[in-house]
């Protein structure tokens, strides 16, 4: 269903002469195959967050074993490293892969190496003796190190890194889906035309407020500095900060109301009506029978039973 929805949406955009140059998705195998076969003219990229989530999940599973407990100290750093690799590769897949593989050396406390062509040393400053002592370095050959290599050097993962070169993610789409739920809550039923109108309003709201700047503190000692808020994501299980953006603007509503009034007075252009669709009354494929006949014919395996007590046990016998 996900693949079918993706194909229909993309075909609809192309039918409306909208040029699609790049698409970012998760690592859905069906969509990846479809992009390679039918839409090779469009650049296909993977969402960095989804790939990072997959790596973290695999590392957490391996780190739960007692013999791999040292791996726990590195999981968040490995995730951060993936984001850094994608953000600083400048579209170069070779550089991206070599930066990613550098974690194999760094985790052993080795910060320069020769088995690379473009990235041969760590980008961080030289570590102090105190920092070296505080790190839980992994030794080659240990169970934790082997488990670590199995994840970060997996052939499929190394191959998928080629689709991270544009450093794109689906965060904007997730924000739109969250906004859409405010206009079309799932717990309330709407007619087909009502759903179309509400979806259009959500799209207008989203498009008119995309690209808002980060808000700044208006008064006090920290006046002019960027605003943040604290949050505790359930997935990350640690406190973090999030940007606070400028207030949303609803200027489009005044223009929308003006057009509605113009249509009522015969001045404005009347938009094309929403096409009628034949929606099934319910999911039943055959007509409903008489209710009383259905009740009379019903038989249940949960029939009343009697309890027979004996000296050794209690036996249940169906009537």
PDB file of C-alpha atoms in Angstrom:
ATOM      1  CA  UNK A   1       0.000   0.000   0.000  1.00  0.00           C
ATOM      2  CA  UNK A   2       2.847   2.396   0.827  1.00  0.00           C
ATOM      3  CA  UNK A   3       4.489   1.763  -2.525  1.00  0.00           C
ATOM      4  CA  UNK A   4       1.196   2.164  -4.402  1.00  0.00           C
ATOM      5  CA  UNK A   5       0.474   5.468  -2.666  1.00  0.00           C
ATOM      6  CA  UNK A   6       3.979   6.686  -3.469  1.00  0.00           C
ATOM      7  CA  UNK A   7       3.635   5.820  -7.180  1.00  0.00           C
ATOM      8  CA  UNK A   8       0.213   7.454  -7.480  1.00  0.00           C
ATOM      9  CA  UNK A   9       1.412  10.625  -5.773  1.00  0.00           C
ATOM     10  CA  UNK A  10       4.516  10.888  -7.947  1.00  0.00           C
ATOM     11  CA  UNK A  11       2.569  10.202 -11.145  1.00  0.00           C
ATOM     12  CA  UNK A  12       0.034  12.857 -10.153  1.00  0.00           C
ATOM     13  CA  UNK A  13       2.802  15.436  -9.743  1.00  0.00           C
ATOM     14  CA  UNK A  14       4.330  14.596 -13.112  1.00  0.00           C
ATOM     15  CA  UNK A  15       0.910  14.667 -14.804  1.00  0.00           C
ATOM     16  CA  UNK A  16       0.527  18.249 -13.521  1.00  0.00           C
ATOM     17  CA  UNK A  17       3.884  19.144 -15.146  1.00  0.00           C
ATOM     18  CA  UNK A  18       5.605  19.571 -11.783  1.00  0.00           C
ATOM     19  CA  UNK A  19       9.301  18.848 -12.173  1.00  0.00           C
ATOM     20  CA  UNK A  20      10.581  16.581  -9.404  1.00  0.00           C
ATOM     21  CA  UNK A  21      14.378  16.659  -9.180  1.00  0.00           C
ATOM     22  CA  UNK A  22      14.937  14.771  -5.918  1.00  0.00           C
ATOM     23  CA  UNK A  23      12.934  12.569  -3.555  1.00  0.00           C
ATOM     24  CA  UNK A  24      13.844  11.610   0.008  1.00  0.00           C
ATOM     25  CA  UNK A  25      12.334   8.491   1.569  1.00  0.00           C
ATOM     26  CA  UNK A  26      13.132   5.855   4.152  1.00  0.00           C
ATOM     27  CA  UNK A  27      14.811   2.601   3.068  1.00  0.00           C
ATOM     28  CA  UNK A  28      11.611   0.964   1.801  1.00  0.00           C
ATOM     29  CA  UNK A  29      12.827  -1.786  -0.544  1.00  0.00           C
ATOM     30  CA  UNK A  30       9.796  -1.600  -2.825  1.00  0.00           C
ATOM     31  CA  UNK A  31      10.108   2.156  -3.286  1.00  0.00           C
ATOM     32  CA  UNK A  32      13.871   1.893  -3.834  1.00  0.00           C
ATOM     33  CA  UNK A  33      13.343  -0.710  -6.554  1.00  0.00           C
ATOM     34  CA  UNK A  34      10.604   1.371  -8.196  1.00  0.00           C
ATOM     35  CA  UNK A  35      12.816   4.464  -8.223  1.00  0.00           C
ATOM     36  CA  UNK A  36      15.627   2.553  -9.930  1.00  0.00           C
ATOM     37  CA  UNK A  37      13.389   0.996 -12.586  1.00  0.00           C
ATOM     38  CA  UNK A  38      10.749   3.611 -13.368  1.00  0.00           C
ATOM     39  CA  UNK A  39      12.087   6.948 -12.110  1.00  0.00           C
ATOM     40  CA  UNK A  40      15.814   6.780 -12.745  1.00  0.00           C
ATOM     41  CA  UNK A  41      15.728  10.420 -13.912  1.00  0.00           C
ATOM     42  CA  UNK A  42      14.956  11.527 -10.332  1.00  0.00           C
ATOM     43  CA  UNK A  43      17.647  11.629  -7.650  1.00  0.00           C
ATOM     44  CA  UNK A  44      16.664   9.288  -4.823  1.00  0.00           C
ATOM     45  CA  UNK A  45      18.012   9.956  -1.334  1.00  0.00           C
ATOM     46  CA  UNK A  46      17.479   8.302   2.047  1.00  0.00           C
ATOM     47  CA  UNK A  47      16.417  10.132   5.179  1.00  0.00           C
ATOM     48  CA  UNK A  48      19.425  10.386   7.511  1.00  0.00           C
ATOM     49  CA  UNK A  49      17.223  10.065  10.596  1.00  0.00           C
ATOM     50  CA  UNK A  50      15.690   6.763   9.479  1.00  0.00           C
ATOM     51  CA  UNK A  51      19.097   5.276   8.706  1.00  0.00           C
ATOM     52  CA  UNK A  52      20.478   6.481  12.037  1.00  0.00           C
ATOM     53  CA  UNK A  53      17.492   4.978  13.829  1.00  0.00           C
ATOM     54  CA  UNK A  54      18.096   1.615  12.143  1.00  0.00           C
ATOM     55  CA  UNK A  55      21.769   1.614  13.180  1.00  0.00           C
ATOM     56  CA  UNK A  56      20.935   2.548  16.778  1.00  0.00           C
ATOM     57  CA  UNK A  57      18.349  -0.227  16.972  1.00  0.00           C
ATOM     58  CA  UNK A  58      20.838  -2.863  15.817  1.00  0.00           C
ATOM     59  CA  UNK A  59      23.577  -1.603  18.141  1.00  0.00           C
ATOM     60  CA  UNK A  60      21.220  -1.520  21.126  1.00  0.00           C
ATOM     61  CA  UNK A  61      20.196  -5.107  20.457  1.00  0.00           C
ATOM     62  CA  UNK A  62      23.818  -6.275  20.447  1.00  0.00           C
ATOM     63  CA  UNK A  63      24.766  -4.117  23.444  1.00  0.00           C
ATOM     64  CA  UNK A  64      22.151  -5.835  25.631  1.00  0.00           C
ATOM     65  CA  UNK A  65      24.422  -8.875  25.856  1.00  0.00           C
ATOM     66  CA  UNK A  66      26.687  -8.859  28.899  1.00  0.00           C
ATOM     67  CA  UNK A  67      29.782  -9.470  26.790  1.00  0.00           C
ATOM     68  CA  UNK A  68      29.005  -6.420  24.621  1.00  0.00           C
ATOM     69  CA  UNK A  69      28.187  -3.925  27.377  1.00  0.00           C
ATOM     70  CA  UNK A  70      31.160  -1.690  26.466  1.00  0.00           C
ATOM     71  CA  UNK A  71      29.387  -0.946  23.198  1.00  0.00           C
ATOM     72  CA  UNK A  72      26.707   1.041  25.081  1.00  0.00           C
ATOM     73  CA  UNK A  73      29.099   3.956  25.603  1.00  0.00           C
ATOM     74  CA  UNK A  74      29.501   4.472  21.851  1.00  0.00           C
ATOM     75  CA  UNK A  75      25.984   4.171  20.430  1.00  0.00           C
ATOM     76  CA  UNK A  76      25.059   7.863  20.595  1.00  0.00           C
ATOM     77  CA  UNK A  77      28.489   8.870  19.270  1.00  0.00           C
ATOM     78  CA  UNK A  78      28.093   6.501  16.310  1.00  0.00           C
ATOM     79  CA  UNK A  79      24.726   8.073  15.491  1.00  0.00           C
ATOM     80  CA  UNK A  80      26.224  11.567  15.722  1.00  0.00           C
ATOM     81  CA  UNK A  81      29.078  10.426  13.487  1.00  0.00           C
ATOM     82  CA  UNK A  82      26.647   9.367  10.752  1.00  0.00           C
ATOM     83  CA  UNK A  83      24.985  12.786  10.795  1.00  0.00           C
ATOM     84  CA  UNK A  84      28.375  14.504  10.660  1.00  0.00           C
ATOM     85  CA  UNK A  85      29.532  12.335   7.734  1.00  0.00           C
ATOM     86  CA  UNK A  86      26.422  13.121   5.695  1.00  0.00           C
ATOM     87  CA  UNK A  87      26.566  16.843   6.518  1.00  0.00           C
ATOM     88  CA  UNK A  88      30.243  17.306   5.596  1.00  0.00           C
ATOM     89  CA  UNK A  89      30.706  15.006   2.583  1.00  0.00           C
ATOM     90  CA  UNK A  90      29.858  17.792   0.066  1.00  0.00           C
ATOM     91  CA  UNK A  91      28.082  15.291  -2.184  1.00  0.00           C
ATOM     92  CA  UNK A  92      31.164  13.040  -2.477  1.00  0.00           C
ATOM     93  CA  UNK A  93      30.187   9.414  -1.844  1.00  0.00           C
ATOM     94  CA  UNK A  94      33.830   8.285  -1.554  1.00  0.00           C
ATOM     95  CA  UNK A  95      34.513  10.883   1.125  1.00  0.00           C
ATOM     96  CA  UNK A  96      31.280   9.941   2.882  1.00  0.00           C
ATOM     97  CA  UNK A  97      32.167   6.243   3.042  1.00  0.00           C
ATOM     98  CA  UNK A  98      35.729   6.894   4.216  1.00  0.00           C
ATOM     99  CA  UNK A  99      34.539   9.281   6.910  1.00  0.00           C
ATOM    100  CA  UNK A 100      32.032   6.678   8.070  1.00  0.00           C
ATOM    101  CA  UNK A 101      34.645   3.917   8.163  1.00  0.00           C
ATOM    102  CA  UNK A 102      36.975   6.149  10.185  1.00  0.00           C
ATOM    103  CA  UNK A 103      34.888   5.332  13.269  1.00  0.00           C
ATOM    104  CA  UNK A 104      36.431   1.846  13.136  1.00  0.00           C
ATOM    105  CA  UNK A 105      39.864   3.376  13.792  1.00  0.00           C
ATOM    106  CA  UNK A 106      38.714   6.061  16.203  1.00  0.00           C
ATOM    107  CA  UNK A 107      36.958   3.572  18.467  1.00  0.00           C
ATOM    108  CA  UNK A 108      40.338   1.814  18.922  1.00  0.00           C
ATOM    109  CA  UNK A 109      42.037   5.104  19.900  1.00  0.00           C
ATOM    110  CA  UNK A 110      43.742   5.281  16.494  1.00  0.00           C
ATOM    111  CA  UNK A 111      43.315   8.689  14.888  1.00  0.00           C
ATOM    112  CA  UNK A 112      45.344   8.351  11.696  1.00  0.00           C
ATOM    113  CA  UNK A 113      45.540   5.509   9.183  1.00  0.00           C
ATOM    114  CA  UNK A 114      46.753   4.696   5.694  1.00  0.00           C
ATOM    115  CA  UNK A 115      44.034   2.439   4.251  1.00  0.00           C
ATOM    116  CA  UNK A 116      42.118   5.378   2.717  1.00  0.00           C
ATOM    117  CA  UNK A 117      42.426   7.747  -0.236  1.00  0.00           C
ATOM    118  CA  UNK A 118      40.867  11.074   0.828  1.00  0.00           C
ATOM    119  CA  UNK A 119      40.203  10.912   4.583  1.00  0.00           C
ATOM    120  CA  UNK A 120      43.207   9.584   6.488  1.00  0.00           C
ATOM    121  CA  UNK A 121      42.921  11.115   9.958  1.00  0.00           C
ATOM    122  CA  UNK A 122      40.254  12.163  12.454  1.00  0.00           C
ATOM    123  CA  UNK A 123      38.953  15.719  12.141  1.00  0.00           C
ATOM    124  CA  UNK A 124      38.748  16.356  15.896  1.00  0.00           C
ATOM    125  CA  UNK A 125      41.552  18.118  17.838  1.00  0.00           C
ATOM    126  CA  UNK A 126      44.255  16.069  19.502  1.00  0.00           C
ATOM    127  CA  UNK A 127      42.883  14.356  22.609  1.00  0.00           C
ATOM    128  CA  UNK A 128      44.363  15.169  25.979  1.00  0.00           C
ATOM    129  CA  UNK A 129      45.644  12.428  28.266  1.00  0.00           C
ATOM    130  CA  UNK A 130      42.626  12.898  30.483  1.00  0.00           C
ATOM    131  CA  UNK A 131      40.233  12.488  27.558  1.00  0.00           C
ATOM    132  CA  UNK A 132      42.059   9.334  26.464  1.00  0.00           C
ATOM    133  CA  UNK A 133      41.746   7.834  29.959  1.00  0.00           C
ATOM    134  CA  UNK A 134      38.051   8.667  30.189  1.00  0.00           C
ATOM    135  CA  UNK A 135      37.099   6.965  26.920  1.00  0.00           C
ATOM    136  CA  UNK A 136      35.979   3.339  26.899  1.00  0.00           C
ATOM    137  CA  UNK A 137      38.011   2.282  23.855  1.00  0.00           C
ATOM    138  CA  UNK A 138      37.180  -1.028  22.174  1.00  0.00           C
ATOM    139  CA  UNK A 139      39.938  -3.537  21.539  1.00  0.00           C
ATOM    140  CA  UNK A 140      39.986  -5.460  18.225  1.00  0.00           C
ATOM    141  CA  UNK A 141      38.924  -9.065  18.623  1.00  0.00           C
ATOM    142  CA  UNK A 142      36.705  -8.487  21.649  1.00  0.00           C
ATOM    143  CA  UNK A 143      33.042  -9.425  21.455  1.00  0.00           C
ATOM    144  CA  UNK A 144      31.925  -5.782  21.664  1.00  0.00           C
ATOM    145  CA  UNK A 145      34.249  -4.756  18.828  1.00  0.00           C
ATOM    146  CA  UNK A 146      33.150  -7.634  16.594  1.00  0.00           C
ATOM    147  CA  UNK A 147      29.489  -6.751  17.211  1.00  0.00           C
ATOM    148  CA  UNK A 148      30.271  -3.114  16.423  1.00  0.00           C
ATOM    149  CA  UNK A 149      31.972  -4.007  13.118  1.00  0.00           C
ATOM    150  CA  UNK A 150      29.080  -6.268  12.080  1.00  0.00           C
ATOM    151  CA  UNK A 151      26.763  -3.256  12.177  1.00  0.00           C
ATOM    152  CA  UNK A 152      28.860  -0.337  10.897  1.00  0.00           C
ATOM    153  CA  UNK A 153      30.599  -2.306   8.127  1.00  0.00           C
ATOM    154  CA  UNK A 154      27.549  -4.223   6.918  1.00  0.00           C
ATOM    155  CA  UNK A 155      27.644  -4.329   3.068  1.00  0.00           C
ATOM    156  CA  UNK A 156      24.055  -3.099   2.714  1.00  0.00           C
ATOM    157  CA  UNK A 157      24.723  -0.143   4.984  1.00  0.00           C
ATOM    158  CA  UNK A 158      27.880   0.830   3.094  1.00  0.00           C
ATOM    159  CA  UNK A 159      25.944   0.612  -0.163  1.00  0.00           C
ATOM    160  CA  UNK A 160      23.080   2.726   1.215  1.00  0.00           C
ATOM    161  CA  UNK A 161      25.477   5.499   2.238  1.00  0.00           C
ATOM    162  CA  UNK A 162      25.517   6.557  -1.430  1.00  0.00           C
ATOM    163  CA  UNK A 163      21.981   7.880  -0.888  1.00  0.00           C
ATOM    164  CA  UNK A 164      22.983  10.219   1.944  1.00  0.00           C
ATOM    165  CA  UNK A 165      25.231  12.526  -0.083  1.00  0.00           C
ATOM    166  CA  UNK A 166      22.631  15.340  -0.285  1.00  0.00           C
ATOM    167  CA  UNK A 167      22.109  15.306   3.503  1.00  0.00           C
ATOM    168  CA  UNK A 168      18.330  15.421   3.224  1.00  0.00           C
ATOM    169  CA  UNK A 169      15.666  14.312   5.651  1.00  0.00           C
ATOM    170  CA  UNK A 170      11.876  14.108   5.858  1.00  0.00           C
ATOM    171  CA  UNK A 171      11.499  16.424   8.848  1.00  0.00           C
ATOM    172  CA  UNK A 172       9.426  18.922   6.874  1.00  0.00           C
ATOM    173  CA  UNK A 173       6.973  16.211   5.864  1.00  0.00           C
ATOM    174  CA  UNK A 174       6.676  15.011   9.470  1.00  0.00           C
ATOM    175  CA  UNK A 175       5.840  18.575  10.522  1.00  0.00           C
ATOM    176  CA  UNK A 176       3.125  18.742   7.851  1.00  0.00           C
ATOM    177  CA  UNK A 177       1.618  15.422   8.971  1.00  0.00           C
ATOM    178  CA  UNK A 178       1.482  16.722  12.539  1.00  0.00           C
ATOM    179  CA  UNK A 179      -0.236  19.904  11.348  1.00  0.00           C
ATOM    180  CA  UNK A 180      -2.664  17.899   9.214  1.00  0.00           C
ATOM    181  CA  UNK A 181      -3.925  16.078  12.319  1.00  0.00           C
ATOM    182  CA  UNK A 182      -5.050  19.431  13.748  1.00  0.00           C
ATOM    183  CA  UNK A 183      -7.231  20.058  10.703  1.00  0.00           C
ATOM    184  CA  UNK A 184      -8.264  16.408  10.171  1.00  0.00           C
ATOM    185  CA  UNK A 185      -8.233  14.626  13.556  1.00  0.00           C
ATOM    186  CA  UNK A 186      -8.487  10.870  13.154  1.00  0.00           C
ATOM    187  CA  UNK A 187     -11.052  10.517  15.936  1.00  0.00           C
ATOM    188  CA  UNK A 188     -13.669  12.523  14.070  1.00  0.00           C
ATOM    189  CA  UNK A 189     -15.484  11.624  10.870  1.00  0.00           C
ATOM    190  CA  UNK A 190     -15.671  14.073   7.974  1.00  0.00           C
ATOM    191  CA  UNK A 191     -17.334  13.871   4.589  1.00  0.00           C
ATOM    192  CA  UNK A 192     -15.187  13.431   1.498  1.00  0.00           C
ATOM    193  CA  UNK A 193     -15.546  17.095   0.513  1.00  0.00           C
ATOM    194  CA  UNK A 194     -14.840  18.117   4.093  1.00  0.00           C
ATOM    195  CA  UNK A 195     -11.614  16.108   4.073  1.00  0.00           C
ATOM    196  CA  UNK A 196     -10.545  17.720   0.799  1.00  0.00           C
ATOM    197  CA  UNK A 197     -11.200  21.219   2.159  1.00  0.00           C
ATOM    198  CA  UNK A 198      -9.429  20.540   5.452  1.00  0.00           C
ATOM    199  CA  UNK A 199      -6.428  19.023   3.684  1.00  0.00           C
ATOM    200  CA  UNK A 200      -6.207  22.088   1.451  1.00  0.00           C
ATOM    201  CA  UNK A 201      -6.315  24.374   4.497  1.00  0.00           C
ATOM    202  CA  UNK A 202      -3.535  22.364   6.142  1.00  0.00           C
ATOM    203  CA  UNK A 203      -1.430  22.668   2.977  1.00  0.00           C
ATOM    204  CA  UNK A 204      -2.011  26.449   2.823  1.00  0.00           C
ATOM    205  CA  UNK A 205      -1.095  26.814   6.493  1.00  0.00           C
ATOM    206  CA  UNK A 206       2.051  24.725   6.056  1.00  0.00           C
ATOM    207  CA  UNK A 207       3.233  26.435   2.864  1.00  0.00           C
ATOM    208  CA  UNK A 208       2.704  29.938   4.240  1.00  0.00           C
ATOM    209  CA  UNK A 209       4.725  29.223   7.368  1.00  0.00           C
ATOM    210  CA  UNK A 210       7.584  27.192   5.931  1.00  0.00           C
ATOM    211  CA  UNK A 211      11.004  28.730   6.421  1.00  0.00           C
ATOM    212  CA  UNK A 212      10.247  30.659   9.612  1.00  0.00           C
ATOM    213  CA  UNK A 213      13.331  32.016  11.354  1.00  0.00           C
ATOM    214  CA  UNK A 214      14.363  31.088  14.868  1.00  0.00           C
ATOM    215  CA  UNK A 215      12.883  33.420  17.473  1.00  0.00           C
ATOM    216  CA  UNK A 216      15.146  35.615  19.607  1.00  0.00           C
ATOM    217  CA  UNK A 217      14.824  36.792  23.207  1.00  0.00           C
ATOM    218  CA  UNK A 218      13.163  40.216  23.238  1.00  0.00           C
ATOM    219  CA  UNK A 219      14.289  41.583  26.611  1.00  0.00           C
ATOM    220  CA  UNK A 220      16.588  40.994  29.556  1.00  0.00           C
ATOM    221  CA  UNK A 221      20.281  40.235  29.787  1.00  0.00           C
ATOM    222  CA  UNK A 222      20.089  37.680  26.969  1.00  0.00           C
ATOM    223  CA  UNK A 223      18.198  39.973  24.603  1.00  0.00           C
ATOM    224  CA  UNK A 224      18.867  39.191  20.958  1.00  0.00           C
ATOM    225  CA  UNK A 225      20.027  35.626  21.577  1.00  0.00           C
ATOM    226  CA  UNK A 226      18.336  32.646  19.916  1.00  0.00           C
ATOM    227  CA  UNK A 227      15.474  31.006  21.810  1.00  0.00           C
ATOM    228  CA  UNK A 228      15.397  27.321  22.728  1.00  0.00           C
ATOM    229  CA  UNK A 229      13.164  25.050  24.759  1.00  0.00           C
ATOM    230  CA  UNK A 230      13.909  21.903  26.729  1.00  0.00           C
ATOM    231  CA  UNK A 231      12.395  18.569  25.755  1.00  0.00           C
ATOM    232  CA  UNK A 232      12.832  14.914  26.662  1.00  0.00           C
ATOM    233  CA  UNK A 233      12.282  12.714  23.566  1.00  0.00           C
ATOM    234  CA  UNK A 234      11.059   9.251  24.505  1.00  0.00           C
ATOM    235  CA  UNK A 235      13.273   7.687  21.848  1.00  0.00           C
ATOM    236  CA  UNK A 236      16.504   9.381  22.918  1.00  0.00           C
ATOM    237  CA  UNK A 237      15.843   9.085  26.680  1.00  0.00           C
ATOM    238  CA  UNK A 238      17.845  12.208  27.459  1.00  0.00           C
ATOM    239  CA  UNK A 239      17.197  15.924  27.760  1.00  0.00           C
ATOM    240  CA  UNK A 240      17.884  18.004  24.688  1.00  0.00           C
ATOM    241  CA  UNK A 241      17.092  21.439  23.317  1.00  0.00           C
ATOM    242  CA  UNK A 242      14.893  22.431  20.421  1.00  0.00           C
ATOM    243  CA  UNK A 243      14.681  25.680  18.529  1.00  0.00           C
ATOM    244  CA  UNK A 244      11.771  28.043  19.153  1.00  0.00           C
ATOM    245  CA  UNK A 245      10.618  29.582  15.885  1.00  0.00           C
ATOM    246  CA  UNK A 246       8.844  32.850  15.195  1.00  0.00           C
ATOM    247  CA  UNK A 247       5.073  32.930  15.591  1.00  0.00           C
ATOM    248  CA  UNK A 248       3.041  31.640  12.686  1.00  0.00           C
ATOM    249  CA  UNK A 249       1.314  34.057  10.334  1.00  0.00           C
ATOM    250  CA  UNK A 250      -2.167  33.580   8.909  1.00  0.00           C
ATOM    251  CA  UNK A 251      -2.213  36.304   6.268  1.00  0.00           C
ATOM    252  CA  UNK A 252      -3.532  33.788   3.750  1.00  0.00           C
ATOM    253  CA  UNK A 253      -6.843  33.611   5.643  1.00  0.00           C
ATOM    254  CA  UNK A 254      -7.706  37.235   4.853  1.00  0.00           C
ATOM    255  CA  UNK A 255      -7.056  36.617   1.156  1.00  0.00           C
ATOM    256  CA  UNK A 256      -9.131  33.436   1.318  1.00  0.00           C
ATOM    257  CA  UNK A 257     -12.043  35.250   2.972  1.00  0.00           C
ATOM    258  CA  UNK A 258     -11.819  38.012   0.376  1.00  0.00           C
ATOM    259  CA  UNK A 259     -12.072  35.477  -2.442  1.00  0.00           C
ATOM    260  CA  UNK A 260     -15.065  33.784  -0.785  1.00  0.00           C
ATOM    261  CA  UNK A 261     -16.920  37.091  -0.476  1.00  0.00           C
ATOM    262  CA  UNK A 262     -16.047  37.882  -4.077  1.00  0.00           C
ATOM    263  CA  UNK A 263     -17.530  34.581  -5.230  1.00  0.00           C
ATOM    264  CA  UNK A 264     -20.731  35.324  -3.296  1.00  0.00           C
ATOM    265  CA  UNK A 265     -21.102  38.691  -5.021  1.00  0.00           C
ATOM    266  CA  UNK A 266     -20.194  37.311  -8.432  1.00  0.00           C
ATOM    267  CA  UNK A 267     -16.881  39.162  -8.707  1.00  0.00           C
ATOM    268  CA  UNK A 268     -14.306  36.450  -8.113  1.00  0.00           C
ATOM    269  CA  UNK A 269     -13.566  33.368 -10.165  1.00  0.00           C
ATOM    270  CA  UNK A 270     -15.435  30.235  -9.172  1.00  0.00           C
ATOM    271  CA  UNK A 271     -13.025  27.315  -8.652  1.00  0.00           C
ATOM    272  CA  UNK A 272     -13.625  23.914 -10.155  1.00  0.00           C
ATOM    273  CA  UNK A 273     -15.971  21.820  -8.006  1.00  0.00           C
ATOM    274  CA  UNK A 274     -14.631  18.844  -6.096  1.00  0.00           C
ATOM    275  CA  UNK A 275     -15.221  15.772  -8.300  1.00  0.00           C
ATOM    276  CA  UNK A 276     -17.853  13.384  -7.048  1.00  0.00           C
ATOM    277  CA  UNK A 277     -16.632   9.966  -5.948  1.00  0.00           C
ATOM    278  CA  UNK A 278     -18.572   6.796  -5.253  1.00  0.00           C
ATOM    279  CA  UNK A 279     -17.712   5.746  -1.735  1.00  0.00           C
ATOM    280  CA  UNK A 280     -18.944   2.372  -0.427  1.00  0.00           C
ATOM    281  CA  UNK A 281     -21.330   2.550   2.503  1.00  0.00           C
ATOM    282  CA  UNK A 282     -19.143   0.054   4.380  1.00  0.00           C
ATOM    283  CA  UNK A 283     -16.598  -2.683   3.716  1.00  0.00           C
ATOM    284  CA  UNK A 284     -19.196  -5.465   3.374  1.00  0.00           C
ATOM    285  CA  UNK A 285     -19.132  -7.213  -0.017  1.00  0.00           C
ATOM    286  CA  UNK A 286     -22.615  -8.790   0.288  1.00  0.00           C
ATOM    287  CA  UNK A 287     -26.016  -7.377   1.388  1.00  0.00           C
ATOM    288  CA  UNK A 288     -26.818  -7.504   5.107  1.00  0.00           C
ATOM    289  CA  UNK A 289     -29.153 -10.364   6.179  1.00  0.00           C
ATOM    290  CA  UNK A 290     -32.148 -10.061   8.503  1.00  0.00           C
ATOM    291  CA  UNK A 291     -30.891  -9.218  11.995  1.00  0.00           C
ATOM    292  CA  UNK A 292     -33.106 -11.735  13.816  1.00  0.00           C
ATOM    293  CA  UNK A 293     -32.095 -14.537  11.441  1.00  0.00           C
ATOM    294  CA  UNK A 294     -28.455 -13.711  12.124  1.00  0.00           C
ATOM    295  CA  UNK A 295     -29.056 -13.927  15.883  1.00  0.00           C
ATOM    296  CA  UNK A 296     -30.903 -17.249  15.615  1.00  0.00           C
ATOM    297  CA  UNK A 297     -28.192 -18.867  13.482  1.00  0.00           C
ATOM    298  CA  UNK A 298     -25.312 -17.726  15.650  1.00  0.00           C
ATOM    299  CA  UNK A 299     -23.414 -20.447  17.505  1.00  0.00           C
ATOM    300  CA  UNK A 300     -20.573 -19.845  19.928  1.00  0.00           C
ATOM    301  CA  UNK A 301     -17.854 -22.150  21.173  1.00  0.00           C
ATOM    302  CA  UNK A 302     -18.049 -20.368  24.533  1.00  0.00           C
ATOM    303  CA  UNK A 303     -21.068 -22.356  25.784  1.00  0.00           C
ATOM    304  CA  UNK A 304     -22.137 -22.501  29.447  1.00  0.00           C
ATOM    305  CA  UNK A 305     -20.459 -25.290  31.392  1.00  0.00           C
ATOM    306  CA  UNK A 306     -20.889 -27.124  34.674  1.00  0.00           C
ATOM    307  CA  UNK A 307     -18.232 -27.741  37.243  1.00  0.00           C
ATOM    308  CA  UNK A 308     -17.878 -31.280  38.642  1.00  0.00           C
ATOM    309  CA  UNK A 309     -15.853 -31.486  41.830  1.00  0.00           C
ATOM    310  CA  UNK A 310     -13.924 -34.645  42.625  1.00  0.00           C
ATOM    311  CA  UNK A 311     -11.513 -35.544  45.371  1.00  0.00           C
ATOM    312  CA  UNK A 312      -8.474 -34.987  43.147  1.00  0.00           C
ATOM    313  CA  UNK A 313      -9.401 -32.125  40.835  1.00  0.00           C
ATOM    314  CA  UNK A 314     -12.088 -29.946  39.384  1.00  0.00           C
ATOM    315  CA  UNK A 315     -13.324 -31.039  35.970  1.00  0.00           C
ATOM    316  CA  UNK A 316     -15.163 -28.801  33.540  1.00  0.00           C
ATOM    317  CA  UNK A 317     -17.656 -30.423  31.200  1.00  0.00           C
ATOM    318  CA  UNK A 318     -19.503 -28.634  28.441  1.00  0.00           C
ATOM    319  CA  UNK A 319     -23.254 -29.027  28.444  1.00  0.00           C
TER     320      UNK A 319
END
